[in-house]
Coordinates of C-alpha atoms and ligand atoms in Angstrom, one line a residue:
X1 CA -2.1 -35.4 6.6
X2 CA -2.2 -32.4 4.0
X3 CA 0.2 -29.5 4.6
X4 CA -1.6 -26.7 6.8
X5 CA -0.8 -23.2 5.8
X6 CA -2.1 -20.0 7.6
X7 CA -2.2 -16.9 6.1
X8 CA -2.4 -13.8 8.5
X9 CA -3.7 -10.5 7.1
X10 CA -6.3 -10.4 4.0
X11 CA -4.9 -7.3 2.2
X12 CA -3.5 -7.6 -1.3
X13 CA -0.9 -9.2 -0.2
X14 CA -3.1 -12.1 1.4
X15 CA -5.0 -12.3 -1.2
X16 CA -2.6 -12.4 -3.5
X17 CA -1.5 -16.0 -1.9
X18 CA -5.0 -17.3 -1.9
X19 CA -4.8 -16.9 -5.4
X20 CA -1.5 -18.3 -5.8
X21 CA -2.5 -21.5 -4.5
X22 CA -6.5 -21.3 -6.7
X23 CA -4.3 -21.2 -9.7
X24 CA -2.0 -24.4 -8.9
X25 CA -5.2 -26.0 -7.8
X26 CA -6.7 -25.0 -11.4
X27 CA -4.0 -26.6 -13.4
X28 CA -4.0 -30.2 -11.5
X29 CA -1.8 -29.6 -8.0
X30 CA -3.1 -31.0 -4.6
X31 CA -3.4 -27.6 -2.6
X32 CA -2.6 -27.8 1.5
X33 CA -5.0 -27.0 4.0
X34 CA -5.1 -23.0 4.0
X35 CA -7.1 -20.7 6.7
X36 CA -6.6 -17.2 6.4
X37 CA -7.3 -14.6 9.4
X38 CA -8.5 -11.6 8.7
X39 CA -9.2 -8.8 11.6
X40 CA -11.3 -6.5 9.4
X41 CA -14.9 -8.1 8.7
X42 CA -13.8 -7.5 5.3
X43 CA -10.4 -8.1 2.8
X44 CA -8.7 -5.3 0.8
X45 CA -6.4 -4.2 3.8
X46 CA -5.6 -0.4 3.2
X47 CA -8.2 -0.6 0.4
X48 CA -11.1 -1.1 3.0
X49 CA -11.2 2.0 5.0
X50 CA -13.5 3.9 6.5
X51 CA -14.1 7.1 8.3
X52 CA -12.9 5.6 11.6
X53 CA -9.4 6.0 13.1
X54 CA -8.0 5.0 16.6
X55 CA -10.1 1.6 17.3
X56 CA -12.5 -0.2 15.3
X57 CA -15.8 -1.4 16.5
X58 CA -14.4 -4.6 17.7
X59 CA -12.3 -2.6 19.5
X60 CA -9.1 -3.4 17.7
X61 CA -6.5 -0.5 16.0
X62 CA -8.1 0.5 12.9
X63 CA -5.8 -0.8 10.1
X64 CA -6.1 1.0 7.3
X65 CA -4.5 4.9 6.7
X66 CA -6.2 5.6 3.8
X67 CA -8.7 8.8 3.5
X68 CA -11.4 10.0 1.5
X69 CA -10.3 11.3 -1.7
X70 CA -7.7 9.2 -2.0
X71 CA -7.0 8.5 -5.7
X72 CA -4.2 6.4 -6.7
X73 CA -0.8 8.0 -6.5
X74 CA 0.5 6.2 -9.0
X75 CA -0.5 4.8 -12.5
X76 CA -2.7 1.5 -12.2
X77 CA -0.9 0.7 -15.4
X78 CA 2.0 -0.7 -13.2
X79 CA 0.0 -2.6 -10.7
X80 CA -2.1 -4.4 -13.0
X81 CA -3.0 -8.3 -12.5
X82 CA -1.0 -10.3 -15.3
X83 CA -4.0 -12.7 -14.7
X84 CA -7.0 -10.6 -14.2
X85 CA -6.9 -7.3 -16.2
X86 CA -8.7 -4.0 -15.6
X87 CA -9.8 -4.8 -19.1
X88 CA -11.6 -8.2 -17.9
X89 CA -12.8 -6.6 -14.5
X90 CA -14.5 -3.2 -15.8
X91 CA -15.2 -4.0 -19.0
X92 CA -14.2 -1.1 -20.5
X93 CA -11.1 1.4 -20.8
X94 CA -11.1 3.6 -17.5
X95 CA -8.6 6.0 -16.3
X96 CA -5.0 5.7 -14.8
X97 CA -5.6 7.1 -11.6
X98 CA -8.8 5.8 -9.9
X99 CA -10.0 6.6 -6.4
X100 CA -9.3 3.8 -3.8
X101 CA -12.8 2.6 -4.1
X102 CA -12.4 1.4 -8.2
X103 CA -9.4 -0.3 -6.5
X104 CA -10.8 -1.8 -4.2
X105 CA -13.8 -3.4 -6.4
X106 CA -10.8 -4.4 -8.8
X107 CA -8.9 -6.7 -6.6
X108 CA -12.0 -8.0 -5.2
X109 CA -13.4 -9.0 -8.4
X110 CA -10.2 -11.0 -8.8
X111 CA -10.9 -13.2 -5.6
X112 CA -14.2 -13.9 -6.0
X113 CA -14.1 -14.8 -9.2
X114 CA -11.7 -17.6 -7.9
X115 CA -13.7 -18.4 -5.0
X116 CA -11.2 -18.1 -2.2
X117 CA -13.2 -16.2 0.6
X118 CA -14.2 -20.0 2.1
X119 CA -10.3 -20.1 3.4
X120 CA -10.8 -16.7 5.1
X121 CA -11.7 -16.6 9.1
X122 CA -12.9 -12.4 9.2
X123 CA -12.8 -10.8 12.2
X124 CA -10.2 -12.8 13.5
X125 CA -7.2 -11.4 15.1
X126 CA -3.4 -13.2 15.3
X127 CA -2.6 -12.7 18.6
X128 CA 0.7 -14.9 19.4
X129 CA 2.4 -17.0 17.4
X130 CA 5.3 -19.8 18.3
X131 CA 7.1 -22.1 16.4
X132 CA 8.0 -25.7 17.9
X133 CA 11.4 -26.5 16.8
X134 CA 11.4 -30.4 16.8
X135 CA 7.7 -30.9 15.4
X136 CA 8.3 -27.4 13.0
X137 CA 4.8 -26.2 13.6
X138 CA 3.6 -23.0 14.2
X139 CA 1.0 -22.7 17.1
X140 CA -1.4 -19.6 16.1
X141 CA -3.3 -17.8 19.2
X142 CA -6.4 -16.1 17.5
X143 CA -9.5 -14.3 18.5
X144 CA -12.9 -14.3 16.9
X145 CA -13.5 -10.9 18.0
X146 CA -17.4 -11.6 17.3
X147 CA -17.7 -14.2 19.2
X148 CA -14.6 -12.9 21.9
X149 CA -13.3 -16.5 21.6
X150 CA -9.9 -17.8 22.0
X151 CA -8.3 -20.5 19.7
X152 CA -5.1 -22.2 18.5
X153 CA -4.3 -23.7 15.3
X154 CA -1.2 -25.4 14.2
X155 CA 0.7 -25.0 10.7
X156 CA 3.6 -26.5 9.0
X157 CA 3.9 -23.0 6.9
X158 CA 2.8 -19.5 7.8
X159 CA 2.9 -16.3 5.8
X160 CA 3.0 -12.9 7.5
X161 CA 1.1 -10.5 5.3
X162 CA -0.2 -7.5 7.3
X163 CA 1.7 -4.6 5.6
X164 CA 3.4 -2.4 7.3
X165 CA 1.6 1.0 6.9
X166 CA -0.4 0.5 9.9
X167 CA 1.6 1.4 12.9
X168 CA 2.4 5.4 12.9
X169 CA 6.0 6.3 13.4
X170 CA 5.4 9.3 15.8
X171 CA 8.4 11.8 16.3
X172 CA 8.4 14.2 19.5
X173 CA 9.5 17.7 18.9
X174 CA 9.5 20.5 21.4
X175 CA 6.7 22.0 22.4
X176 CA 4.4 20.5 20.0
X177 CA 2.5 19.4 23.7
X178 CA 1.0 23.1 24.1
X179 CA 0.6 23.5 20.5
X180 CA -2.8 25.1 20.8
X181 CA -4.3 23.5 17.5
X182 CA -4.9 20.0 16.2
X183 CA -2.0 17.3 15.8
X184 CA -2.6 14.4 14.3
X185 CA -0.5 11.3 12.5
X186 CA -1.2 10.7 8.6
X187 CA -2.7 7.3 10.0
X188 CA -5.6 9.4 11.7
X189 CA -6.1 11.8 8.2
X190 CA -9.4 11.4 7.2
X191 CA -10.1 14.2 4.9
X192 CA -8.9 17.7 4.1
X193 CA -12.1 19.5 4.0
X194 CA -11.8 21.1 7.5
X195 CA -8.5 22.4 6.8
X196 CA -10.5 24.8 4.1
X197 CA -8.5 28.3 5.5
X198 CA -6.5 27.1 7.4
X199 CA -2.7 27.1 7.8
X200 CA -1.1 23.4 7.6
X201 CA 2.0 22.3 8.5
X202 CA 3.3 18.9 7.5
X203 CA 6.2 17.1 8.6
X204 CA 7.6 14.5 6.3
X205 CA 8.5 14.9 2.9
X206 CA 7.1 11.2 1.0
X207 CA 4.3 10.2 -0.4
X208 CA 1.7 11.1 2.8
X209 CA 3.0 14.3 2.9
X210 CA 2.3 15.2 -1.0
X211 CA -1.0 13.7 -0.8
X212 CA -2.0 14.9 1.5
X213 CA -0.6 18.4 1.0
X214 CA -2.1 18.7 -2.5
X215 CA -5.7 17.3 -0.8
X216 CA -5.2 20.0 1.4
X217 CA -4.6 22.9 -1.4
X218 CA -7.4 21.2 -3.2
X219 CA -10.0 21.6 0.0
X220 CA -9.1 25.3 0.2
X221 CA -6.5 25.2 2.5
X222 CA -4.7 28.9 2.9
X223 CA -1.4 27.6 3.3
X224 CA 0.7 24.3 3.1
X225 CA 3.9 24.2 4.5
X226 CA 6.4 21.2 4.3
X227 CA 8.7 20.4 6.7
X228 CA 11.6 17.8 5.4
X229 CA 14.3 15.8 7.6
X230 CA 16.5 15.1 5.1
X231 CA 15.9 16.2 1.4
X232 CA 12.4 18.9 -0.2
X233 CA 10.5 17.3 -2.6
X234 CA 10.7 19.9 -4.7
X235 CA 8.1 19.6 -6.4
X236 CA 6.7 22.7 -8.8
X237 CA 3.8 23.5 -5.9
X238 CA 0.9 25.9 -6.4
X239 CA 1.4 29.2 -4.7
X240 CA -0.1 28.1 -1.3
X241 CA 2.5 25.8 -0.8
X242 CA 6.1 25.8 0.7
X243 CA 8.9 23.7 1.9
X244 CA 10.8 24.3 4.6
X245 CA 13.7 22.6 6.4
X246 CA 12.6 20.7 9.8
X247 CA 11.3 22.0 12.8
X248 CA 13.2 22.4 15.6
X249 CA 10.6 23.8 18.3
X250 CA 7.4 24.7 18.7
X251 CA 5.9 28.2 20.7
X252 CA 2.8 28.2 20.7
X253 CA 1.5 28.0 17.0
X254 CA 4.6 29.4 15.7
X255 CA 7.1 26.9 14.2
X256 CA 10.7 27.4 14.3
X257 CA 12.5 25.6 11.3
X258 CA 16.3 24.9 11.2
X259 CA 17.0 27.9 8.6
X260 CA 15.5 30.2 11.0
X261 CA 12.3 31.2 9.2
X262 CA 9.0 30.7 11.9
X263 CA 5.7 30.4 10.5
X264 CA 2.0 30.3 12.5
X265 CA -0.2 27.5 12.1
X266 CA -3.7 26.1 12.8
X267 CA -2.8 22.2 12.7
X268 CA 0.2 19.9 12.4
X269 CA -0.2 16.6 10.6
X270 CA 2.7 14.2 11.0
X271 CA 3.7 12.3 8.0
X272 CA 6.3 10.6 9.7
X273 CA 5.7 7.4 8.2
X274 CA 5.1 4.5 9.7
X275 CA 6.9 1.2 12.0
X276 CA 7.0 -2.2 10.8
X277 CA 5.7 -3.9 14.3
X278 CA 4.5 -7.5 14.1
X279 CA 2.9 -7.8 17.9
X280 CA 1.9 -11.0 17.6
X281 CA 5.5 -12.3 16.4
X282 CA 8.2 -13.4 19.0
X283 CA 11.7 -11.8 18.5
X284 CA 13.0 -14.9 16.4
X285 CA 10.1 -14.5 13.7
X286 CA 9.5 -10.6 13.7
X287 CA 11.1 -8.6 11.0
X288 CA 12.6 -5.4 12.3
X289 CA 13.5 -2.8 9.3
X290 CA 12.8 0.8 8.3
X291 CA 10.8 1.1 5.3
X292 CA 13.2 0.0 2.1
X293 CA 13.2 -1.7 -1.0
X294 CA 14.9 -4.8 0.4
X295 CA 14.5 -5.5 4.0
X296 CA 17.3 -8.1 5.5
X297 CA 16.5 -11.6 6.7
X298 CA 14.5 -12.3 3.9
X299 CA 15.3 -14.5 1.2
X300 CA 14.2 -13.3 -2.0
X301 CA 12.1 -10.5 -0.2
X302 CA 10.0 -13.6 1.1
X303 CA 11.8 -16.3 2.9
X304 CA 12.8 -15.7 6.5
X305 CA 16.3 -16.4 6.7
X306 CA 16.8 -17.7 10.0
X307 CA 13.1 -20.5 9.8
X308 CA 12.1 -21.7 6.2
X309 CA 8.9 -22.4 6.8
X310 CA 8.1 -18.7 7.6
X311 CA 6.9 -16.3 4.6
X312 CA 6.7 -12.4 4.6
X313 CA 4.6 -11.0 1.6
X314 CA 4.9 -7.3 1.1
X315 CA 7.1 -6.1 3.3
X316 CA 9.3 -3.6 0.7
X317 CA 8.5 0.0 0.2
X318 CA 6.8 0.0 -2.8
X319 CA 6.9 1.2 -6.1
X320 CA 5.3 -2.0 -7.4
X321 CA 2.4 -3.6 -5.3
X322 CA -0.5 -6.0 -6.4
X323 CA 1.6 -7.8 -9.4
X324 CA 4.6 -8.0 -6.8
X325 CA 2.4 -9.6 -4.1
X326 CA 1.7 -11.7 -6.6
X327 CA 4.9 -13.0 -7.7
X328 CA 6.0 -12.6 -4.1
X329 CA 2.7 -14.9 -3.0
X330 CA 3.7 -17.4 -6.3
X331 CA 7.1 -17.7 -5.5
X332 CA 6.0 -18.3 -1.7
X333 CA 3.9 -21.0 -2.8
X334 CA 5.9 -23.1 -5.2
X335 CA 8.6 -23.1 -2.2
X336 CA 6.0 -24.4 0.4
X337 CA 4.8 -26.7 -2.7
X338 CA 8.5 -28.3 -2.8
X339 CA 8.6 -27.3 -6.9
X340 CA 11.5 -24.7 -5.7
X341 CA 14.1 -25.9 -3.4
X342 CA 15.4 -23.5 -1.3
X343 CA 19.7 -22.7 -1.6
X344 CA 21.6 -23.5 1.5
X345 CA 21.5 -20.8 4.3
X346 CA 24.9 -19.5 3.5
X347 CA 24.2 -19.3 -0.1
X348 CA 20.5 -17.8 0.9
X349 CA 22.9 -15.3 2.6
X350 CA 24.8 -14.5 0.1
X351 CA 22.0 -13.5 -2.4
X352 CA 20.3 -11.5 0.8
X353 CA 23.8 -10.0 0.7
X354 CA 24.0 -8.9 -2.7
X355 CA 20.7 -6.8 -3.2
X356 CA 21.4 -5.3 0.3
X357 CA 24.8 -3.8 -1.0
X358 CA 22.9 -3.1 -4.2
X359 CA 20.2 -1.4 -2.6
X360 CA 22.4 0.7 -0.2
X361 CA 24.7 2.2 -3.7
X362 CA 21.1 3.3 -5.0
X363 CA 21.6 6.7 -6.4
X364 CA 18.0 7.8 -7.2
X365 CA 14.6 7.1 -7.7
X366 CA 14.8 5.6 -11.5
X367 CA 17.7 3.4 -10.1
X368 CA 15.0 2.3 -7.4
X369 CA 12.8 1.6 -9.9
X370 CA 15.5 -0.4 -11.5
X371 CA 15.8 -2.5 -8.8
X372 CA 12.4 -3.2 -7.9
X373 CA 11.6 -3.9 -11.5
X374 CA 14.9 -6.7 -11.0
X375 CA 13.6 -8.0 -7.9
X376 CA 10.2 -8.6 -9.9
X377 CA 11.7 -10.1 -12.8
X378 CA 13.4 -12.6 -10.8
X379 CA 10.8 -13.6 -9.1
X380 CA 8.4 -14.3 -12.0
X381 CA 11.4 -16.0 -13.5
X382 CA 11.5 -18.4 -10.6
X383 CA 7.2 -19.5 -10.9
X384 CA 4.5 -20.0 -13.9
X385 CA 3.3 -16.6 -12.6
X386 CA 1.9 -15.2 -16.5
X387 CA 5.2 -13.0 -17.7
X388 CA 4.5 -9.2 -18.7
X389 CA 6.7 -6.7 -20.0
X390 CA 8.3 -5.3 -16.8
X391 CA 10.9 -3.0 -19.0
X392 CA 7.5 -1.2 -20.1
X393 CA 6.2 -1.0 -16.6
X394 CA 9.9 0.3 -15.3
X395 CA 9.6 3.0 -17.9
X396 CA 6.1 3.9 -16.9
X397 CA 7.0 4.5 -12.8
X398 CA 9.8 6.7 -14.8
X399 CA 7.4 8.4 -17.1
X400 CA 5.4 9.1 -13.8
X401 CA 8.1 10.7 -11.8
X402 CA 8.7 12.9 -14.6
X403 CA 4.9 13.8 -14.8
X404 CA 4.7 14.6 -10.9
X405 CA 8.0 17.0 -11.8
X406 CA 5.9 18.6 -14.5
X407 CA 2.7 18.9 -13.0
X408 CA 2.0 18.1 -9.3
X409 CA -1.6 18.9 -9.6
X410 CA -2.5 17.8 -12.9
X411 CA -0.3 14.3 -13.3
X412 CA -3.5 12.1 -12.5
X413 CA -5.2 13.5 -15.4
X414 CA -2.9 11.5 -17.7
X415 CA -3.5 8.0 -19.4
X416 CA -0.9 5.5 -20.3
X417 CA -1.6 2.2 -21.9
X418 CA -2.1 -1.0 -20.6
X419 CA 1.4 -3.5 -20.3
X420 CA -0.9 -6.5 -20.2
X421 CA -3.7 -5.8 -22.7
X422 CA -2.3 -2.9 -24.8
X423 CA -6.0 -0.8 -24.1
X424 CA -5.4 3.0 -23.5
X425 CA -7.1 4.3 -20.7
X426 CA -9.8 6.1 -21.3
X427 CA -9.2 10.0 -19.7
X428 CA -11.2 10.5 -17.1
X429 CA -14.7 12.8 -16.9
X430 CA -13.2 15.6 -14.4
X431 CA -10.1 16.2 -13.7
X432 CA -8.1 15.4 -10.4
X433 CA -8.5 18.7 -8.8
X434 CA -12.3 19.3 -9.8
X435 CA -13.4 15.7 -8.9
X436 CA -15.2 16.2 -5.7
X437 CA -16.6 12.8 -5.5
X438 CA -14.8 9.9 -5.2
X439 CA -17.1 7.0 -5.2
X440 CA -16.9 4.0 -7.8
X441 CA -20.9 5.1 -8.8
X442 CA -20.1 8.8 -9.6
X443 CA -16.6 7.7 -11.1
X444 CA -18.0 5.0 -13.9
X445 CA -21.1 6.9 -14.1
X446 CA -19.9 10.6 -13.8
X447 CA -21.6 12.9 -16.6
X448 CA -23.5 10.5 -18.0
X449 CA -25.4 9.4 -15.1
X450 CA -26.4 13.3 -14.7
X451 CA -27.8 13.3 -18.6
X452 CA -29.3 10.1 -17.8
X453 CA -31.0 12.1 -14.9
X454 CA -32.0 14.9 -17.3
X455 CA -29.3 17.1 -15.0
X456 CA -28.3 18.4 -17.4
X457 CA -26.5 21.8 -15.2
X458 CA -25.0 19.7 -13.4
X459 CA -23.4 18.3 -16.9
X460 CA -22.6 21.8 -17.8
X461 CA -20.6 22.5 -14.9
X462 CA -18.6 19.7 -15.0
X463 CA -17.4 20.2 -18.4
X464 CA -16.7 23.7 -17.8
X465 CA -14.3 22.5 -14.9
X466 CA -13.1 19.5 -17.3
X467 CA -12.7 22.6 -19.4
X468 CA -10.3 24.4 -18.0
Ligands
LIG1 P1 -2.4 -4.2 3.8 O1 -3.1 -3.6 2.7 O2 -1.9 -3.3 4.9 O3 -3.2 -5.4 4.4 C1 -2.9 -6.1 5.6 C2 -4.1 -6.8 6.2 O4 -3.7 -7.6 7.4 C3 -5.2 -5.9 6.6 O5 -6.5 -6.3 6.1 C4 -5.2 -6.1 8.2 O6 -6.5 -5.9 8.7 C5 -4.7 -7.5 8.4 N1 -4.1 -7.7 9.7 C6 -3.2 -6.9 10.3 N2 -2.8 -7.4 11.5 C7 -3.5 -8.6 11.6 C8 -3.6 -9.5 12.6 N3 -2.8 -9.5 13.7 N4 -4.5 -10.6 12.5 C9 -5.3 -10.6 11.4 N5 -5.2 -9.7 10.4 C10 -4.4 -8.7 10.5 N6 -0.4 1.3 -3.3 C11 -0.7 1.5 -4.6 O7 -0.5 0.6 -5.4 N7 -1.3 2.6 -5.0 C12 -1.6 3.6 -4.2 O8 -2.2 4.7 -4.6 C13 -1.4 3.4 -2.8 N8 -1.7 4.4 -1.9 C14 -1.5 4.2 -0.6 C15 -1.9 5.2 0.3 C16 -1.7 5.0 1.7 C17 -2.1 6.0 2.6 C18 -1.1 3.8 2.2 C19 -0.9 3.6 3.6 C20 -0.7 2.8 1.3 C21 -0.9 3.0 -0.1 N9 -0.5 2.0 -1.0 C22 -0.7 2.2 -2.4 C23 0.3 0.8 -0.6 C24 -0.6 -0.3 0.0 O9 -0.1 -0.5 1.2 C25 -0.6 -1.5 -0.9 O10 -1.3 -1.2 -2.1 C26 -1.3 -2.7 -0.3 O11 -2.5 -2.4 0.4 C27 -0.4 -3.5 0.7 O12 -1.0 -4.8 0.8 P2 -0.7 -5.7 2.0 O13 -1.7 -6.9 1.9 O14 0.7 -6.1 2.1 O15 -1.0 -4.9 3.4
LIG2 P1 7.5 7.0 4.0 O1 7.6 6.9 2.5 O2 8.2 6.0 4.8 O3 8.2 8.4 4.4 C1 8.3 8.9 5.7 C2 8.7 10.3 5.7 O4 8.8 10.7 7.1 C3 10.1 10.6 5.1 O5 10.1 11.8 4.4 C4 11.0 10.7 6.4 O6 12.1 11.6 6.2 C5 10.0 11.4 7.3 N1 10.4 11.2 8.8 C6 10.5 10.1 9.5 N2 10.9 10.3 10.7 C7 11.0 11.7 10.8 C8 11.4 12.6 11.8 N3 11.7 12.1 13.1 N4 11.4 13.9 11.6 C9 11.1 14.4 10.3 N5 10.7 13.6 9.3 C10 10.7 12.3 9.5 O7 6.0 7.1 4.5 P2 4.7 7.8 3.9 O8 3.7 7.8 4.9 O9 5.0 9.1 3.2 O10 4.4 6.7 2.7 C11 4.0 5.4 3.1 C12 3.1 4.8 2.1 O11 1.8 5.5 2.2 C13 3.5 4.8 0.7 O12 3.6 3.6 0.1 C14 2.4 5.6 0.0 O13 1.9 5.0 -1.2 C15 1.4 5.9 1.0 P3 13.5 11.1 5.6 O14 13.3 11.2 4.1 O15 13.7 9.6 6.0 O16 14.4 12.0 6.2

């Protein structure tokens, strides 16, 4: 009987060991069995979002956090394929910085070029999982939400892929209860239009909280206030913005903050982060870590420490993602292929051991990007996975934390060039804070389309705001 491998989660990640195992079937290798469950009636993970939050119309907790306007927060140039470029997808040179939608079309193009959807079961949930120590099979509880059916599958391997940037980490702090306005968790942010005059407060000072501060200031808000834990950002913010240490009670809409300033505001968005939860895991299997480069229990980032046969793709904070799921999902594959042998547990331990002590005498972020670009390079050292120049990427994420210093607002309007193909982008029609429209039509088409149309006001406007 052929090895049977289930996949749970079709995000990047998932796809990303689909493909893994399309190429070894490419070049000659028997491939196992593989079914893929997917909840969403679509892949992409965080890349397929929508307008809904709290449930989904099957009912189930909507997955993905991501929001309209969201343009990539960091330059596609490092999370380029090394086997399908943007070169080879688009066809042409586009920008650094596209809008989650170009993303999304990207790493779909990828899988269906290679004909993987046939191993994916949509709109299919994981529901409980156990592992039978004498046979070493997993049994898999799923439900085909469409049809509300119940199966089980077995597998001799199974691979956890369903990110962690689904379940909301949500802090209490006094009297936020009778805070009169709207509170809500960056998982439920949807769009900063309605926020146009109003007076934001964010808690949280990462990623969420600049993105959705500056879409904020962008929308028209009148004020953005920060509210950090444990460090500002300190970034060089437009004049509507401001950081303040954290809030230590509410009164009504006035926030008290630890240095005794108060301010009054209209709505509170928590960008807390978010809980790596795996509900349909028992205890044994279920990986329990903040958000960090390199969580424990997991041998090379991948293999669970304490079962073999259990993978976990994705789980790191993230400064590289699709060509690390990649070489995550490769290296995965090759171990459940038996072409890499896995060390002893105590030597598995060790190596867990040494980029855990590594990680914890990180001293800033270029050392994190250090060590993510290390964790990479082993990895793709360890697989045929196509090599790139990762010292050129590394100096990219730092050539991008030094353009977020310079220029909050304007970073994404910069272009870098291409690690895998050497093609400079191409700068985009409008800039960041003047592109109202984020869809993959308006962004390939932009201008153009409106000359096409004869519009050509609309033309002029734009490149008075590209203008200035
Ligand atoms: P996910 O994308 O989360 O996909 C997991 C999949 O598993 C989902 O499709 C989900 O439906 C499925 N799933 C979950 N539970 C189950 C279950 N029980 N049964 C079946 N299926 C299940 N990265 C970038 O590179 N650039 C960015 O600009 C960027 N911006 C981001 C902005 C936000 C707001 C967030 C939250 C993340 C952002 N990221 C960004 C990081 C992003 O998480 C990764 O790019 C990538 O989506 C992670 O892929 P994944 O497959 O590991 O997880
Ligand atoms: P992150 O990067 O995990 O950051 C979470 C932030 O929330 C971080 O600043 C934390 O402060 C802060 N936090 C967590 N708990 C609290 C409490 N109790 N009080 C105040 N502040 C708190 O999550 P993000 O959502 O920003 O980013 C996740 C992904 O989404 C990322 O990959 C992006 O690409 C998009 P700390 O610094 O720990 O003190």
């Amino acid at each position: 009987m052929a090895m049977r491998v289930g996949i749970i989660g079709a995000g990047p990640s998932g796809m990303a060991q689909l493909r893994a195992f399309e190429s070894a079937r490419q070049k000659g290798a028997d491939i196992p069995d593989i079914t893929c469950f997917e909840k969403q009636s679509d892949w992409g993970g965080q890349w397929n979002s929508s307008w809904r939050t709290g449930l989904d119309a099957s009912g189930e907790a909507v997955h993905s956090s991501m929001y309209r306007h969201l343009w990539s927060n960091g330059p596609k140039e490092c999370l380029e394929f090394a086997d399908y470029t943007f070169d080879e997808h688009f066809g042409r040179p586009i920008s650094s910085y596209p809008p989650r939608e170009v993303l999304f079309d990207y790493i779909s193009g990828r899988v269906a070029k290679s004909d993987v959807r046939k191993y994916v079961r949509f709109n299919t949930v994981a529901r409980w999982v156990s592992y039978d120590e004498k046979a070493e099979e997993f049994t898999v509880v799923v439900e085909d939400l469409a049809n509300q059916k119940t199966e089980t599958h077995v597998f001799d391997k199974l691979v956890v892929s369903v990110g962690h940037f689904s379940f909301p980490n949500v802090p209490q702090f006094d009297g936020i209860d009778s805070f009169p306005g709207e509170v809500l968790h960056a998982h439920d942010f949807r769009g900063a239009e309605r926020f146009a005059g109003k007076d934001l407060l964010l808690i949280g000072s990462s990623y969420s909280a600049e993105d959705i501060g500056m879409q904020a200031h962008k929308m028209g808000a009148r004020s953005v206030t920060f509210s950090y834990r444990s460090a500002p950002m300190g970034f060089d913010w437009p004049e509507t913005a401001v950081e303040r240490p954290l809030v230590t009670r509410f009164e009504g809409r006035t926030a008290h903050f630890s240095d005794g300033t108060t301010g009054e505001f209209d709505a509170v968005i928590l960008c807390t982060g978010y809980l790596h939860k795996y509900p349909f895991l028992p205890e044994e299997l279920s990986l329990k870590s903040r958000n960090v480069l390199y969580p424990g229990n997991l041998y090379k980032g991948v293999a669970w420490q304490d079962n073999a046969n259990l993978f976990y793709l994705g789980a790191q904070d993230q400064y590289f993602t699709f060509n690390m799921f990649d070489a995550q999902a490769w290296f995965a594959r090759d171990v459940m292929l038996g072409r890499i042998e896995l060390p002893a547990e105590a030597d598995r331990a060790a190596d867990i051991q040494q980029w855990l002590d590594r990680q914890a005498a990180l001293p800033d972020h270029d050392s994190e990007a250090d060590f993510q670009t290390d964790y990479v390079r082993e990895l793709i050292s360890l697989t045929d996975y196509p090599e790139f120049d990762l010292d050129s990427v590394c100096s990219l994420f730092k050539q991008w934390m030094r353009d977020k210093e310079e220029d909050i607002l304007g970073y994404r309007d910069n272009i870098h060039r291409s690690v895998m193909t050497g093609t400079m982008a191409a700068r985009h029609h409008t800039r960041w804070l003047n592109a109202m429209d984020d869809s993959l039509q308006r962004y390939l088409n932009g201008p153009g389309q409106d000359i096409d149309t004869g519009n050509l006001a609309v033309l002029a406007q734009e490149s008075q705001l590209s203008a200035k």
